[in-house]
PDB file of C-alpha atoms in Angstrom:
ATOM      1  CA  MET A  66       9.629 -17.092  -8.027  1.00 41.00           C
ATOM      2  CA  ARG A  67       6.326 -18.425  -6.753  1.00 43.00           C
ATOM      3  CA  LYS A  68       5.735 -15.401  -4.521  1.00 45.00           C
ATOM      4  CA  GLY A  69       6.636 -13.072  -7.371  1.00 44.00           C
ATOM      5  CA  PHE A  70       4.130 -14.783  -9.620  1.00 41.00           C
ATOM      6  CA  LEU A  71       1.387 -14.460  -6.991  1.00 42.00           C
ATOM      7  CA  VAL A  72       2.048 -10.759  -6.400  1.00 42.00           C
ATOM      8  CA  HIS A  73       1.396  -9.919 -10.044  1.00 46.00           C
ATOM      9  CA  ALA A  74      -1.051 -12.695 -10.961  1.00 47.00           C
ATOM     10  CA  LEU A  75      -3.622 -11.791  -8.298  1.00 48.00           C
ATOM     11  CA  PRO A  76      -4.391  -8.301  -9.681  1.00 51.00           C
ATOM     12  CA  MET A  77      -4.603  -9.683 -13.208  1.00 49.00           C
ATOM     13  CA  LEU A  78      -7.101 -12.304 -12.050  1.00 50.00           C
ATOM     14  CA  ILE A  79      -9.171  -9.607 -10.361  1.00 47.00           C
ATOM     15  CA  LEU A  80      -8.993  -7.513 -13.545  1.00 49.00           C
ATOM     16  CA  CYS A  81     -10.587 -10.360 -15.484  1.00 50.00           C
ATOM     17  CA  CYS A  82     -13.314 -10.587 -12.847  1.00 49.00           C
ATOM     18  CA  LEU A  83     -13.990  -6.844 -13.084  1.00 47.00           C
ATOM     19  CA  VAL A  84     -14.419  -7.087 -16.833  1.00 48.00           C
ATOM     20  CA  LEU A  85     -16.612 -10.188 -16.799  1.00 46.00           C
ATOM     21  CA  LEU A  86     -18.867  -9.446 -13.836  1.00 49.00           C
ATOM     22  CA  PRO A  87     -22.314  -8.169 -14.836  1.00 51.00           C
ATOM     23  CA  HIS A  88     -23.137  -4.501 -14.314  1.00 50.00           C
ATOM     24  CA  THR A  89     -25.445  -3.536 -11.458  1.00 49.00           C
ATOM     25  CA  ALA A  90     -27.590  -0.456 -10.977  1.00 40.00           C
ATOM     26  CA  SER A  91     -25.611   0.923  -8.030  1.00 48.00           C
ATOM     27  CA  ALA A  92     -22.638   3.103  -8.929  1.00 53.00           C
ATOM     28  CA  GLN A  93     -21.512   3.583  -5.327  1.00 84.00           C
ATOM     29  CA  LEU A  94     -18.802   0.892  -5.577  1.00 90.00           C
ATOM     30  CA  LEU A  95     -15.675   1.729  -7.562  1.00 93.00           C
ATOM     31  CA  ALA A  96     -12.948  -0.921  -7.886  1.00 94.00           C
ATOM     32  CA  GLY A  97      -9.683  -0.995  -9.778  1.00 94.00           C
ATOM     33  CA  VAL A  98      -6.385  -2.746 -10.453  1.00 95.00           C
ATOM     34  CA  HIS A  99      -3.010  -1.258 -11.314  1.00 96.00           C
ATOM     35  CA  VAL A 100       0.594  -1.999 -12.176  1.00 96.00           C
ATOM     36  CA  GLY A 101       3.442   0.331 -11.341  1.00 96.00           C
ATOM     37  CA  TYR A 102       7.133   1.101 -11.190  1.00 96.00           C
ATOM     38  CA  GLY A 103       8.946   2.763  -8.322  1.00 95.00           C
ATOM     39  CA  ARG A 104      11.939   3.162  -6.091  1.00 93.00           C
ATOM     40  CA  THR A 105      12.631   2.340  -2.450  1.00 91.00           C
ATOM     41  CA  ASN A 106      15.328   3.865  -0.292  1.00 91.00           C
ATOM     42  CA  TYR A 107      16.424   2.057   2.854  1.00 90.00           C
ATOM     43  CA  SER A 108      18.348   4.568   4.922  1.00 88.00           C
ATOM     44  CA  GLN A 109      18.975   1.624   7.264  1.00 87.00           C
ATOM     45  CA  VAL A 110      18.303  -2.122   7.129  1.00 87.00           C
ATOM     46  CA  LEU A 111      19.215  -3.990  10.321  1.00 84.00           C
ATOM     47  CA  GLY A 112      21.738  -1.222  10.913  1.00 77.00           C
ATOM     48  CA  GLU A 113      23.215  -1.337   7.377  1.00 78.00           C
ATOM     49  CA  LYS A 114      22.960   2.078   5.724  1.00 79.00           C
ATOM     50  CA  ASN A 115      22.063   3.553   2.348  1.00 81.00           C
ATOM     51  CA  LEU A 116      20.522   0.757   0.286  1.00 84.00           C
ATOM     52  CA  THR A 117      18.264   1.532  -2.678  1.00 87.00           C
ATOM     53  CA  ASN A 118      16.441  -0.508  -5.286  1.00 88.00           C
ATOM     54  CA  THR A 119      13.846  -0.216  -8.019  1.00 91.00           C
ATOM     55  CA  GLU A 120      10.623  -2.222  -8.022  1.00 92.00           C
ATOM     56  CA  TRP A 121       7.731  -3.462 -10.108  1.00 93.00           C
ATOM     57  CA  SER A 122       4.440  -3.328  -8.285  1.00 94.00           C
ATOM     58  CA  SER A 123       0.789  -4.251  -8.680  1.00 94.00           C
ATOM     59  CA  GLY A 124      -2.327  -3.808  -6.615  1.00 94.00           C
ATOM     60  CA  VAL A 125      -6.090  -3.780  -6.227  1.00 95.00           C
ATOM     61  CA  TRP A 126      -8.382  -1.301  -4.485  1.00 95.00           C
ATOM     62  CA  ALA A 127     -12.043  -0.447  -3.917  1.00 94.00           C
ATOM     63  CA  ASN A 128     -14.083   2.513  -2.634  1.00 94.00           C
ATOM     64  CA  TYR A 129     -17.693   2.289  -1.487  1.00 93.00           C
ATOM     65  CA  ARG A 130     -19.838   5.344  -0.717  1.00 93.00           C
ATOM     66  CA  HIS A 131     -23.007   5.335   1.369  1.00 90.00           C
ATOM     67  CA  GLU A 132     -24.510   8.718   2.211  1.00 90.00           C
ATOM     68  CA  ASP A 133     -21.834  10.501   4.309  1.00 93.00           C
ATOM     69  CA  LEU A 134     -19.660   7.399   4.706  1.00 94.00           C
ATOM     70  CA  LEU A 135     -16.704   6.267   2.601  1.00 95.00           C
ATOM     71  CA  PHE A 136     -15.291   2.745   2.935  1.00 95.00           C
ATOM     72  CA  THR A 137     -11.884   2.113   1.372  1.00 95.00           C
ATOM     73  CA  GLY A 138      -9.573  -0.846   0.957  1.00 94.00           C
ATOM     74  CA  PHE A 139      -6.484  -1.665  -1.050  1.00 94.00           C
ATOM     75  CA  TYR A 140      -3.552  -4.040  -1.444  1.00 95.00           C
ATOM     76  CA  HIS A 141      -0.189  -3.089  -2.965  1.00 95.00           C
ATOM     77  CA  GLY A 142       2.667  -5.535  -3.565  1.00 94.00           C
ATOM     78  CA  SER A 143       6.196  -4.817  -4.849  1.00 93.00           C
ATOM     79  CA  LEU A 144       9.172  -6.897  -5.991  1.00 90.00           C
ATOM     80  CA  GLY A 145      12.770  -5.669  -6.098  1.00 85.00           C
ATOM     81  CA  LEU A 146      14.595  -5.580  -9.427  1.00 83.00           C
ATOM     82  CA  GLN A 147      18.234  -5.924 -10.439  1.00 74.00           C
ATOM     83  CA  ASP A 148      20.321  -7.791  -7.845  1.00 74.00           C
ATOM     84  CA  PHE A 149      18.327  -6.624  -4.811  1.00 76.00           C
ATOM     85  CA  LYS A 150      15.907  -9.431  -3.924  1.00 82.00           C
ATOM     86  CA  SER A 151      13.147  -8.058  -1.739  1.00 86.00           C
ATOM     87  CA  SER A 152       9.376  -7.920  -1.567  1.00 90.00           C
ATOM     88  CA  ARG A 153       6.961  -5.549   0.151  1.00 92.00           C
ATOM     89  CA  HIS A 154       3.256  -5.967   0.863  1.00 94.00           C
ATOM     90  CA  LEU A 155       0.819  -3.377   2.164  1.00 95.00           C
ATOM     91  CA  ALA A 156      -2.893  -3.836   2.883  1.00 95.00           C
ATOM     92  CA  HIS A 157      -5.287  -1.306   4.389  1.00 96.00           C
ATOM     93  CA  ILE A 158      -8.999  -0.996   5.107  1.00 94.00           C
ATOM     94  CA  GLY A 159     -10.717   2.094   6.442  1.00 95.00           C
ATOM     95  CA  ALA A 160     -14.011   3.839   7.148  1.00 96.00           C
ATOM     96  CA  SER A 161     -14.361   7.624   6.954  1.00 97.00           C
ATOM     97  CA  TYR A 162     -17.081  10.205   7.589  1.00 98.00           C
ATOM     98  CA  ARG A 163     -17.645  13.215   5.333  1.00 97.00           C
ATOM     99  CA  PHE A 164     -17.315  16.292   7.539  1.00 95.00           C
ATOM    100  CA  LEU A 165     -16.961  18.911   4.784  1.00 96.00           C
ATOM    101  CA  GLU A 166     -18.697  19.343   1.432  1.00 94.00           C
ATOM    102  CA  GLU A 167     -18.419  22.506  -0.647  1.00 93.00           C
ATOM    103  CA  ASP A 168     -19.225  22.504  -4.355  1.00 89.00           C
ATOM    104  CA  MET A 169     -16.805  20.001  -5.936  1.00 93.00           C
ATOM    105  CA  LEU A 170     -14.842  19.400  -2.720  1.00 96.00           C
ATOM    106  CA  GLN A 171     -15.488  16.615  -0.204  1.00 97.00           C
ATOM    107  CA  VAL A 172     -13.295  15.926   2.818  1.00 98.00           C
ATOM    108  CA  TYR A 173     -13.480  12.708   4.863  1.00 98.00           C
ATOM    109  CA  GLY A 174     -11.815  11.673   8.097  1.00 98.00           C
ATOM    110  CA  GLY A 175     -11.793   8.296   9.790  1.00 98.00           C
ATOM    111  CA  LEU A 176     -10.016   5.231  11.105  1.00 97.00           C
ATOM    112  CA  GLY A 177      -8.581   2.084   9.575  1.00 96.00           C
ATOM    113  CA  TYR A 178      -6.364  -0.943  10.040  1.00 96.00           C
ATOM    114  CA  GLN A 179      -3.098  -1.671   8.265  1.00 96.00           C
ATOM    115  CA  LEU A 180      -0.916  -4.721   7.586  1.00 95.00           C
ATOM    116  CA  LEU A 181       2.682  -4.445   6.369  1.00 95.00           C
ATOM    117  CA  SER A 182       5.356  -6.934   5.382  1.00 94.00           C
ATOM    118  CA  THR A 183       8.900  -6.595   4.026  1.00 92.00           C
ATOM    119  CA  ARG A 184      11.145  -9.523   3.100  1.00 92.00           C
ATOM    120  CA  PHE A 185      14.866  -9.385   2.305  1.00 89.00           C
ATOM    121  CA  ASP A 186      16.658 -12.249   0.569  1.00 85.00           C
ATOM    122  CA  THR A 187      19.730 -10.536  -0.808  1.00 80.00           C
ATOM    123  CA  PRO A 188      23.497 -10.536  -0.124  1.00 81.00           C
ATOM    124  CA  GLN A 189      23.366  -6.823   0.748  1.00 80.00           C
ATOM    125  CA  VAL A 190      21.409  -7.586   3.954  1.00 83.00           C
ATOM    126  CA  ASP A 191      22.668  -9.840   6.779  1.00 81.00           C
ATOM    127  CA  LYS A 192      25.032 -11.796   4.489  1.00 80.00           C
ATOM    128  CA  GLY A 193      22.139 -13.104   2.411  1.00 80.00           C
ATOM    129  CA  ASN A 194      20.072 -14.560   5.252  1.00 85.00           C
ATOM    130  CA  VAL A 195      16.323 -14.234   4.781  1.00 90.00           C
ATOM    131  CA  ASN A 196      14.851 -11.547   7.046  1.00 90.00           C
ATOM    132  CA  THR A 197      11.158 -10.679   7.242  1.00 93.00           C
ATOM    133  CA  PHE A 198       9.431  -7.837   9.059  1.00 93.00           C
ATOM    134  CA  THR A 199       5.667  -7.890   9.603  1.00 94.00           C
ATOM    135  CA  GLY A 200       3.671  -5.095  11.181  1.00 94.00           C
ATOM    136  CA  HIS A 201       0.084  -4.176  11.944  1.00 95.00           C
ATOM    137  CA  GLY A 202      -1.906  -1.498  13.725  1.00 95.00           C
ATOM    138  CA  PHE A 203      -4.781   0.970  13.689  1.00 96.00           C
ATOM    139  CA  THR A 204      -4.563   4.089  11.561  1.00 97.00           C
ATOM    140  CA  GLY A 205      -6.025   7.546  11.201  1.00 97.00           C
ATOM    141  CA  GLN A 206      -6.814   8.793   7.707  1.00 97.00           C
ATOM    142  CA  VAL A 207      -7.935  11.850   5.765  1.00 98.00           C
ATOM    143  CA  VAL A 208      -9.364  11.692   2.234  1.00 98.00           C
ATOM    144  CA  VAL A 209      -9.839  14.750   0.004  1.00 98.00           C
ATOM    145  CA  ASP A 210     -12.074  14.133  -3.027  1.00 97.00           C
ATOM    146  CA  ILE A 211     -12.484  16.713  -5.809  1.00 97.00           C
ATOM    147  CA  ALA A 212     -14.874  16.189  -8.739  1.00 95.00           C
ATOM    148  CA  ILE A 213     -13.260  18.270 -11.499  1.00 95.00           C
ATOM    149  CA  THR A 214     -15.847  17.298 -14.105  1.00 93.00           C
ATOM    150  CA  GLU A 215     -18.515  14.623 -14.344  1.00 90.00           C
ATOM    151  CA  GLU A 216     -15.954  12.223 -15.829  1.00 93.00           C
ATOM    152  CA  LEU A 217     -12.767  13.396 -14.095  1.00 96.00           C
ATOM    153  CA  ARG A 218     -12.012  13.415 -10.375  1.00 95.00           C
ATOM    154  CA  THR A 219      -8.962  13.466  -8.157  1.00 97.00           C
ATOM    155  CA  MET A 220      -8.375  12.128  -4.646  1.00 97.00           C
ATOM    156  CA  ALA A 221      -5.647  12.582  -2.057  1.00 98.00           C
ATOM    157  CA  THR A 222      -5.338  10.180   0.881  1.00 98.00           C
ATOM    158  CA  VAL A 223      -3.050  10.416   3.905  1.00 98.00           C
ATOM    159  CA  VAL A 224      -2.812   7.491   6.352  1.00 98.00           C
ATOM    160  CA  ALA A 225      -0.896   7.600   9.641  1.00 97.00           C
ATOM    161  CA  ASN A 226      -0.047   4.570  11.769  1.00 95.00           C
ATOM    162  CA  PRO A 227       1.920   5.917  14.757  1.00 94.00           C
ATOM    163  CA  TRP A 228       2.064   2.669  16.744  1.00 93.00           C
ATOM    164  CA  VAL A 229       2.931  -0.213  14.444  1.00 95.00           C
ATOM    165  CA  LYS A 230       3.445  -3.520  16.244  1.00 94.00           C
ATOM    166  CA  TRP A 231       6.421  -5.162  14.527  1.00 94.00           C
ATOM    167  CA  ALA A 232       7.765  -8.717  14.467  1.00 92.00           C
ATOM    168  CA  HIS A 233      11.005  -9.992  12.921  1.00 90.00           C
ATOM    169  CA  GLN A 234      11.698 -13.466  11.552  1.00 90.00           C
ATOM    170  CA  THR A 235      14.935 -15.088  10.425  1.00 87.00           C
ATOM    171  CA  ASN A 236      16.164 -18.706  10.468  1.00 82.00           C
ATOM    172  CA  ASN A 237      12.618 -19.824  11.414  1.00 82.00           C
ATOM    173  CA  ILE A 238      12.806 -17.792  14.642  1.00 81.00           C
ATOM    174  CA  THR A 239      10.227 -15.050  15.221  1.00 83.00           C
ATOM    175  CA  ASP A 240      10.822 -12.186  17.628  1.00 83.00           C
ATOM    176  CA  GLY A 241       7.850  -9.990  18.519  1.00 78.00           C
ATOM    177  CA  ASN A 242       9.562  -8.189  21.399  1.00 81.00           C
ATOM    178  CA  ILE A 243      10.133  -4.987  19.432  1.00 88.00           C
ATOM    179  CA  ASP A 244       9.095  -1.486  20.447  1.00 88.00           C
ATOM    180  CA  SER A 245       6.345   0.129  18.391  1.00 90.00           C
ATOM    181  CA  GLY A 246       7.425   1.939  15.263  1.00 91.00           C
ATOM    182  CA  HIS A 247       5.512   4.105  12.844  1.00 94.00           C
ATOM    183  CA  ALA A 248       4.309   4.045   9.250  1.00 96.00           C
ATOM    184  CA  PHE A 249       2.854   6.743   7.012  1.00 97.00           C
ATOM    185  CA  LEU A 250       1.280   6.526   3.587  1.00 96.00           C
ATOM    186  CA  TYR A 251       0.045   8.960   0.964  1.00 97.00           C
ATOM    187  CA  LYS A 252      -1.828   8.312  -2.257  1.00 97.00           C
ATOM    188  CA  LEU A 253      -2.608  10.795  -5.045  1.00 98.00           C
ATOM    189  CA  GLU A 254      -5.129   9.603  -7.630  1.00 98.00           C
ATOM    190  CA  LEU A 255      -6.636  10.784 -10.896  1.00 98.00           C
ATOM    191  CA  CYS A 256      -9.642   8.893 -12.300  1.00 96.00           C
ATOM    192  CA  TYR A 257     -11.201   9.397 -15.722  1.00 97.00           C
ATOM    193  CA  ASP A 258     -14.412   7.588 -16.715  1.00 94.00           C
ATOM    194  CA  PHE A 259     -14.299   6.894 -20.446  1.00 92.00           C
ATOM    195  CA  SER A 260     -17.601   4.977 -20.334  1.00 91.00           C
ATOM    196  CA  THR A 261     -20.482   4.345 -17.956  1.00 87.00           C
ATOM    197  CA  ASP A 262     -18.767   1.286 -16.468  1.00 89.00           C
ATOM    198  CA  PHE A 263     -15.020   1.654 -17.048  1.00 94.00           C
ATOM    199  CA  GLY A 264     -12.325   4.243 -16.478  1.00 96.00           C
ATOM    200  CA  ALA A 265      -8.585   4.900 -16.386  1.00 97.00           C
ATOM    201  CA  HIS A 266      -6.682   5.391 -13.143  1.00 98.00           C
ATOM    202  CA  LEU A 267      -3.324   7.100 -12.523  1.00 98.00           C
ATOM    203  CA  SER A 268      -1.842   7.222  -9.030  1.00 97.00           C
ATOM    204  CA  VAL A 269       1.275   8.013  -7.050  1.00 98.00           C
ATOM    205  CA  LEU A 270       1.714   5.932  -3.895  1.00 97.00           C
ATOM    206  CA  GLY A 271       4.326   6.614  -1.258  1.00 96.00           C
ATOM    207  CA  ASN A 272       4.981   5.244   2.195  1.00 95.00           C
ATOM    208  CA  THR A 273       7.558   5.343   4.965  1.00 96.00           C
ATOM    209  CA  TYR A 274       8.100   3.167   8.013  1.00 95.00           C
ATOM    210  CA  ARG A 275      10.524   2.671  10.875  1.00 94.00           C
ATOM    211  CA  VAL A 276      11.332  -0.500  12.829  1.00 92.00           C
ATOM    212  CA  PRO A 277      13.224   0.320  16.061  1.00 91.00           C
ATOM    213  CA  SER A 278      16.415  -1.491  17.008  1.00 88.00           C
ATOM    214  CA  PHE A 279      16.012  -4.578  19.195  1.00 86.00           C
ATOM    215  CA  SER A 280      18.062  -7.281  20.891  1.00 83.00           C
ATOM    216  CA  ARG A 281      18.322 -11.015  20.245  1.00 75.00           C
ATOM    217  CA  ASP A 282      20.420 -13.830  21.643  1.00 72.00           C
ATOM    218  CA  THR A 283      22.902 -13.225  18.848  1.00 69.00           C
ATOM    219  CA  GLY A 284      23.282  -9.539  19.754  1.00 73.00           C
ATOM    220  CA  ASP A 285      21.768  -6.140  19.068  1.00 81.00           C
ATOM    221  CA  ILE A 286      19.927  -5.621  15.772  1.00 82.00           C
ATOM    222  CA  GLY A 287      20.003  -2.140  14.255  1.00 86.00           C
ATOM    223  CA  GLU A 288      16.881  -0.249  13.234  1.00 89.00           C
ATOM    224  CA  THR A 289      15.304  -0.342   9.781  1.00 92.00           C
ATOM    225  CA  LYS A 290      14.000   2.740   7.956  1.00 93.00           C
ATOM    226  CA  SER A 291      12.382   2.791   4.541  1.00 92.00           C
ATOM    227  CA  SER A 292      10.746   5.262   2.173  1.00 94.00           C
ATOM    228  CA  SER A 293       9.269   4.391  -1.206  1.00 95.00           C
ATOM    229  CA  VAL A 294       7.282   5.886  -4.053  1.00 97.00           C
ATOM    230  CA  SER A 295       5.699   4.329  -7.138  1.00 97.00           C
ATOM    231  CA  VAL A 296       3.767   5.563 -10.157  1.00 98.00           C
ATOM    232  CA  ASN A 297       0.842   3.291 -11.057  1.00 98.00           C
ATOM    233  CA  LEU A 298      -1.494   2.979 -14.027  1.00 98.00           C
ATOM    234  CA  GLY A 299      -4.670   0.912 -14.072  1.00 96.00           C
ATOM    235  CA  VAL A 300      -8.333   0.554 -14.938  1.00 96.00           C
ATOM    236  CA  THR A 301     -11.498   1.002 -12.876  1.00 95.00           C
ATOM    237  CA  ARG A 302     -14.988  -0.465 -12.896  1.00 92.00           C
ATOM    238  CA  HIS A 303     -18.230   0.960 -11.467  1.00 90.00           C
ATOM    239  CA  PHE A 304     -20.661  -1.468  -9.841  1.00 84.00           C
TER     240      PHE A 304
END
């Protein structure tokens, strides 16, 4: 319950800060918060197959532009609904360089760093034992930015993390001797500025990851594969 409260309370706290902070002259920083609803499919969890659940999610993000550079960062947290108790956390920061600009179109490419975490505390997985996967690694990313009008713009982001370093924890025992897996993420965004400072934000966020099988003293542990998608609605603030 406490973790669930923190996942959704943090973006709401940041929303209050966005509203109350004074406006500055620079409009290069755009920040936002969102809430969402989505679905996750686990084709395998520790070798168990075909598990699905629905989720509430929330998150915060920010983009900063400086000449040909684009700096991005976001956090997205999800909690499982119904009888499937799980939580997922994803954080990413990146820096990209604009290598193409034609009329309304801008294309950036760059590098970043990603943190991932998934926690299972449900009878459907390992007889109800708590299992947590954490992963991290460097990423490559491409951002396509299209200014449709002065108030309306859309962005598409693809992030690839081909060598995620995973660790697994259960019963207070952590095992980091796991082969590298992979993780991919895409984000489609639509932003509309309804005033000089504030705007509305609609996004679709999807990600996939794979944790290879590994061995422990208790025996072999099957691989874990996940794919998820969520639809998110939020507000933005220019600084």
